[in-house]
Amino acid sequence: MNGATPITNDSSPVSEPGEHIHNHSHTDHTHIDSAHPHVHSEDSLRKIINRLSRIEGHVRGIKTMVQQNTPCPDVLLQIAAVRGALDKVARIVLDEHLTECIGRAAQAGNIESEIEQLKAALDRFLP
């Protein structure tokens, strides 16, 4: 995540060692249209994936608690813990987006589009 995106003659992003590139253009109703390349370090992706895997396990644990008729206050406490963990992941993703994606958009001269996409995502994300 050094902020530099190597570009070949055909303007396709090329990953550096330790970086992951995914180009995407989402058209379903769960994502915002985006056609810019995302370049994130493998370390960053690994940390986010690990956090999400722990959250996934935690949710399975809550399901088991419900199946075993665990007292509601205990279940609610665990749900609150999962919410907090998801919020932490969201903050990490937002920070990555602001430092990497928005930074690259500013360098490329298309920051207005990125900011509009971020605003639309935040409108959906925030209550």
PDB file of C-alpha atoms in Angstrom:
ATOM      1  CA  MET A   1       0.000   0.000   0.000  1.00  0.00           C
ATOM      2  CA  ASN A   2       2.592   2.451  -1.082  1.00  0.00           C
ATOM      3  CA  GLY A   3       0.079   4.603  -2.924  1.00  0.00           C
ATOM      4  CA  ALA A   4       1.693   4.030  -6.319  1.00  0.00           C
ATOM      5  CA  THR A   5      -0.127   2.022  -8.929  1.00  0.00           C
ATOM      6  CA  PRO A   6       2.163   0.828 -11.693  1.00  0.00           C
ATOM      7  CA  ILE A   7       0.506   1.256 -15.084  1.00  0.00           C
ATOM      8  CA  THR A   8       1.431  -0.504 -18.308  1.00  0.00           C
ATOM      9  CA  ASN A   9       1.046   0.985 -21.768  1.00  0.00           C
ATOM     10  CA  ASP A  10      -2.542  -0.257 -21.953  1.00  0.00           C
ATOM     11  CA  SER A  11      -3.388   1.557 -18.684  1.00  0.00           C
ATOM     12  CA  SER A  12      -4.137  -1.708 -16.874  1.00  0.00           C
ATOM     13  CA  PRO A  13      -2.944  -1.783 -13.266  1.00  0.00           C
ATOM     14  CA  VAL A  14      -0.099  -4.147 -12.502  1.00  0.00           C
ATOM     15  CA  SER A  15       0.361  -5.448  -8.993  1.00  0.00           C
ATOM     16  CA  GLU A  16       3.607  -5.181  -7.157  1.00  0.00           C
ATOM     17  CA  PRO A  17       4.773  -8.033  -4.933  1.00  0.00           C
ATOM     18  CA  GLY A  18       2.551  -8.231  -1.878  1.00  0.00           C
ATOM     19  CA  GLU A  19      -0.335  -6.323  -3.455  1.00  0.00           C
ATOM     20  CA  HIS A  20      -3.706  -7.562  -4.616  1.00  0.00           C
ATOM     21  CA  ILE A  21      -5.578  -5.897  -7.468  1.00  0.00           C
ATOM     22  CA  HIS A  22      -9.215  -6.362  -8.174  1.00  0.00           C
ATOM     23  CA  ASN A  23     -11.071  -4.394 -10.769  1.00  0.00           C
ATOM     24  CA  HIS A  24     -14.768  -4.398 -10.320  1.00  0.00           C
ATOM     25  CA  SER A  25     -17.880  -2.860 -11.648  1.00  0.00           C
ATOM     26  CA  HIS A  26     -20.867  -3.807  -9.571  1.00  0.00           C
ATOM     27  CA  THR A  27     -24.317  -3.564 -11.057  1.00  0.00           C
ATOM     28  CA  ASP A  28     -26.354  -5.470  -8.501  1.00  0.00           C
ATOM     29  CA  HIS A  29     -28.260  -3.596  -5.821  1.00  0.00           C
ATOM     30  CA  THR A  30     -25.882  -4.451  -3.001  1.00  0.00           C
ATOM     31  CA  HIS A  31     -22.864  -2.553  -4.317  1.00  0.00           C
ATOM     32  CA  ILE A  32     -22.147   0.860  -5.729  1.00  0.00           C
ATOM     33  CA  ASP A  33     -20.977   1.142  -9.329  1.00  0.00           C
ATOM     34  CA  SER A  34     -17.215   1.429  -9.329  1.00  0.00           C
ATOM     35  CA  ALA A  35     -14.759   0.849 -12.135  1.00  0.00           C
ATOM     36  CA  HIS A  36     -11.490   1.942 -10.522  1.00  0.00           C
ATOM     37  CA  PRO A  37      -8.844  -0.613  -9.617  1.00  0.00           C
ATOM     38  CA  HIS A  38      -8.441  -1.434  -5.967  1.00  0.00           C
ATOM     39  CA  VAL A  39      -4.865  -2.125  -4.967  1.00  0.00           C
ATOM     40  CA  HIS A  40      -4.377  -3.252  -1.401  1.00  0.00           C
ATOM     41  CA  SER A  41      -1.471  -5.004   0.228  1.00  0.00           C
ATOM     42  CA  GLU A  42      -1.729  -8.704   0.924  1.00  0.00           C
ATOM     43  CA  ASP A  43      -1.063  -7.910   4.602  1.00  0.00           C
ATOM     44  CA  SER A  44      -4.006  -5.534   4.752  1.00  0.00           C
ATOM     45  CA  LEU A  45      -6.314  -7.992   3.019  1.00  0.00           C
ATOM     46  CA  ARG A  46      -5.151 -10.808   5.299  1.00  0.00           C
ATOM     47  CA  LYS A  47      -5.907  -8.752   8.419  1.00  0.00           C
ATOM     48  CA  ILE A  48      -9.414  -7.912   7.221  1.00  0.00           C
ATOM     49  CA  ILE A  49     -10.123 -11.503   6.154  1.00  0.00           C
ATOM     50  CA  ASN A  50      -8.871 -12.808   9.514  1.00  0.00           C
ATOM     51  CA  ARG A  51     -11.134 -10.409  11.392  1.00  0.00           C
ATOM     52  CA  LEU A  52     -14.115 -11.399   9.257  1.00  0.00           C
ATOM     53  CA  SER A  53     -13.366 -15.085   9.833  1.00  0.00           C
ATOM     54  CA  ARG A  54     -13.349 -14.528  13.605  1.00  0.00           C
ATOM     55  CA  ILE A  55     -16.653 -12.646  13.326  1.00  0.00           C
ATOM     56  CA  GLU A  56     -18.091 -15.488  11.265  1.00  0.00           C
ATOM     57  CA  GLY A  57     -17.115 -17.956  13.992  1.00  0.00           C
ATOM     58  CA  HIS A  58     -18.578 -15.685  16.637  1.00  0.00           C
ATOM     59  CA  VAL A  59     -21.901 -15.546  14.775  1.00  0.00           C
ATOM     60  CA  ARG A  60     -21.945 -19.339  14.571  1.00  0.00           C
ATOM     61  CA  GLY A  61     -21.377 -19.369  18.338  1.00  0.00           C
ATOM     62  CA  ILE A  62     -24.374 -17.084  18.839  1.00  0.00           C
ATOM     63  CA  LYS A  63     -26.483 -19.399  16.695  1.00  0.00           C
ATOM     64  CA  THR A  64     -25.452 -22.293  18.935  1.00  0.00           C
ATOM     65  CA  MET A  65     -26.318 -20.240  22.015  1.00  0.00           C
ATOM     66  CA  VAL A  66     -29.814 -19.645  20.638  1.00  0.00           C
ATOM     67  CA  GLN A  67     -30.216 -23.328  19.774  1.00  0.00           C
ATOM     68  CA  GLN A  68     -29.223 -24.215  23.340  1.00  0.00           C
ATOM     69  CA  ASN A  69     -31.710 -21.753  24.846  1.00  0.00           C
ATOM     70  CA  THR A  70     -29.003 -19.555  26.349  1.00  0.00           C
ATOM     71  CA  PRO A  71     -30.503 -16.669  28.355  1.00  0.00           C
ATOM     72  CA  CYS A  72     -31.428 -13.718  26.139  1.00  0.00           C
ATOM     73  CA  PRO A  73     -29.177 -11.186  27.932  1.00  0.00           C
ATOM     74  CA  ASP A  74     -26.159 -13.411  27.215  1.00  0.00           C
ATOM     75  CA  VAL A  75     -27.128 -13.695  23.548  1.00  0.00           C
ATOM     76  CA  LEU A  76     -27.638  -9.930  23.297  1.00  0.00           C
ATOM     77  CA  LEU A  77     -24.206  -9.351  24.835  1.00  0.00           C
ATOM     78  CA  GLN A  78     -22.611 -11.543  22.173  1.00  0.00           C
ATOM     79  CA  ILE A  79     -24.573  -9.825  19.408  1.00  0.00           C
ATOM     80  CA  ALA A  80     -23.251  -6.493  20.699  1.00  0.00           C
ATOM     81  CA  ALA A  81     -19.710  -7.897  20.547  1.00  0.00           C
ATOM     82  CA  VAL A  82     -20.216  -8.927  16.910  1.00  0.00           C
ATOM     83  CA  ARG A  83     -21.607  -5.482  16.067  1.00  0.00           C
ATOM     84  CA  GLY A  84     -18.528  -3.898  17.607  1.00  0.00           C
ATOM     85  CA  ALA A  85     -16.234  -6.206  15.671  1.00  0.00           C
ATOM     86  CA  LEU A  86     -18.043  -5.438  12.404  1.00  0.00           C
ATOM     87  CA  ASP A  87     -17.807  -1.715  13.125  1.00  0.00           C
ATOM     88  CA  LYS A  88     -14.053  -2.120  13.613  1.00  0.00           C
ATOM     89  CA  VAL A  89     -13.735  -3.880  10.246  1.00  0.00           C
ATOM     90  CA  ALA A  90     -15.793  -1.109   8.635  1.00  0.00           C
ATOM     91  CA  ARG A  91     -13.446   1.502  10.095  1.00  0.00           C
ATOM     92  CA  ILE A  92     -10.445  -0.387   8.716  1.00  0.00           C
ATOM     93  CA  VAL A  93     -12.043  -0.625   5.251  1.00  0.00           C
ATOM     94  CA  LEU A  94     -12.976   3.060   5.332  1.00  0.00           C
ATOM     95  CA  ASP A  95      -9.464   4.044   6.398  1.00  0.00           C
ATOM     96  CA  GLU A  96      -8.018   1.922   3.573  1.00  0.00           C
ATOM     97  CA  HIS A  97     -10.394   3.543   1.108  1.00  0.00           C
ATOM     98  CA  LEU A  98      -9.540   7.055   2.226  1.00  0.00           C
ATOM     99  CA  THR A  99      -5.793   6.537   2.221  1.00  0.00           C
ATOM    100  CA  GLU A 100      -5.461   4.309  -0.829  1.00  0.00           C
ATOM    101  CA  CYS A 101      -8.405   4.606  -3.208  1.00  0.00           C
ATOM    102  CA  ILE A 102      -9.273   8.258  -2.623  1.00  0.00           C
ATOM    103  CA  GLY A 103      -5.569   9.113  -2.663  1.00  0.00           C
ATOM    104  CA  ARG A 104      -5.106   7.440  -6.039  1.00  0.00           C
ATOM    105  CA  ALA A 105      -8.248   9.110  -7.382  1.00  0.00           C
ATOM    106  CA  ALA A 106      -6.879  12.491  -6.325  1.00  0.00           C
ATOM    107  CA  GLN A 107      -3.599  11.776  -8.108  1.00  0.00           C
ATOM    108  CA  ALA A 108      -5.498  10.630 -11.210  1.00  0.00           C
ATOM    109  CA  GLY A 109      -7.751  13.693 -11.182  1.00  0.00           C
ATOM    110  CA  ASN A 110     -11.067  11.903 -10.675  1.00  0.00           C
ATOM    111  CA  ILE A 111     -11.612  12.485  -6.973  1.00  0.00           C
ATOM    112  CA  GLU A 112     -15.118  13.923  -7.455  1.00  0.00           C
ATOM    113  CA  SER A 113     -16.423  10.583  -8.699  1.00  0.00           C
ATOM    114  CA  GLU A 114     -14.750   8.695  -5.843  1.00  0.00           C
ATOM    115  CA  ILE A 115     -16.184  11.084  -3.260  1.00  0.00           C
ATOM    116  CA  GLU A 116     -19.687  10.675  -4.699  1.00  0.00           C
ATOM    117  CA  GLN A 117     -19.339   6.889  -4.557  1.00  0.00           C
ATOM    118  CA  LEU A 118     -18.096   7.097  -0.975  1.00  0.00           C
ATOM    119  CA  LYS A 119     -21.016   9.331   0.007  1.00  0.00           C
ATOM    120  CA  ALA A 120     -23.482   6.863  -1.533  1.00  0.00           C
ATOM    121  CA  ALA A 121     -21.821   3.977   0.321  1.00  0.00           C
ATOM    122  CA  LEU A 122     -21.909   5.885   3.605  1.00  0.00           C
ATOM    123  CA  ASP A 123     -25.596   6.709   3.080  1.00  0.00           C
ATOM    124  CA  ARG A 124     -26.280   2.984   2.903  1.00  0.00           C
ATOM    125  CA  PHE A 125     -23.885   2.097   5.707  1.00  0.00           C
ATOM    126  CA  LEU A 126     -24.826   4.662   8.339  1.00  0.00           C
ATOM    127  CA  PRO A 127     -28.207   4.396  10.095  1.00  0.00           C
TER     128      PRO A 127
END
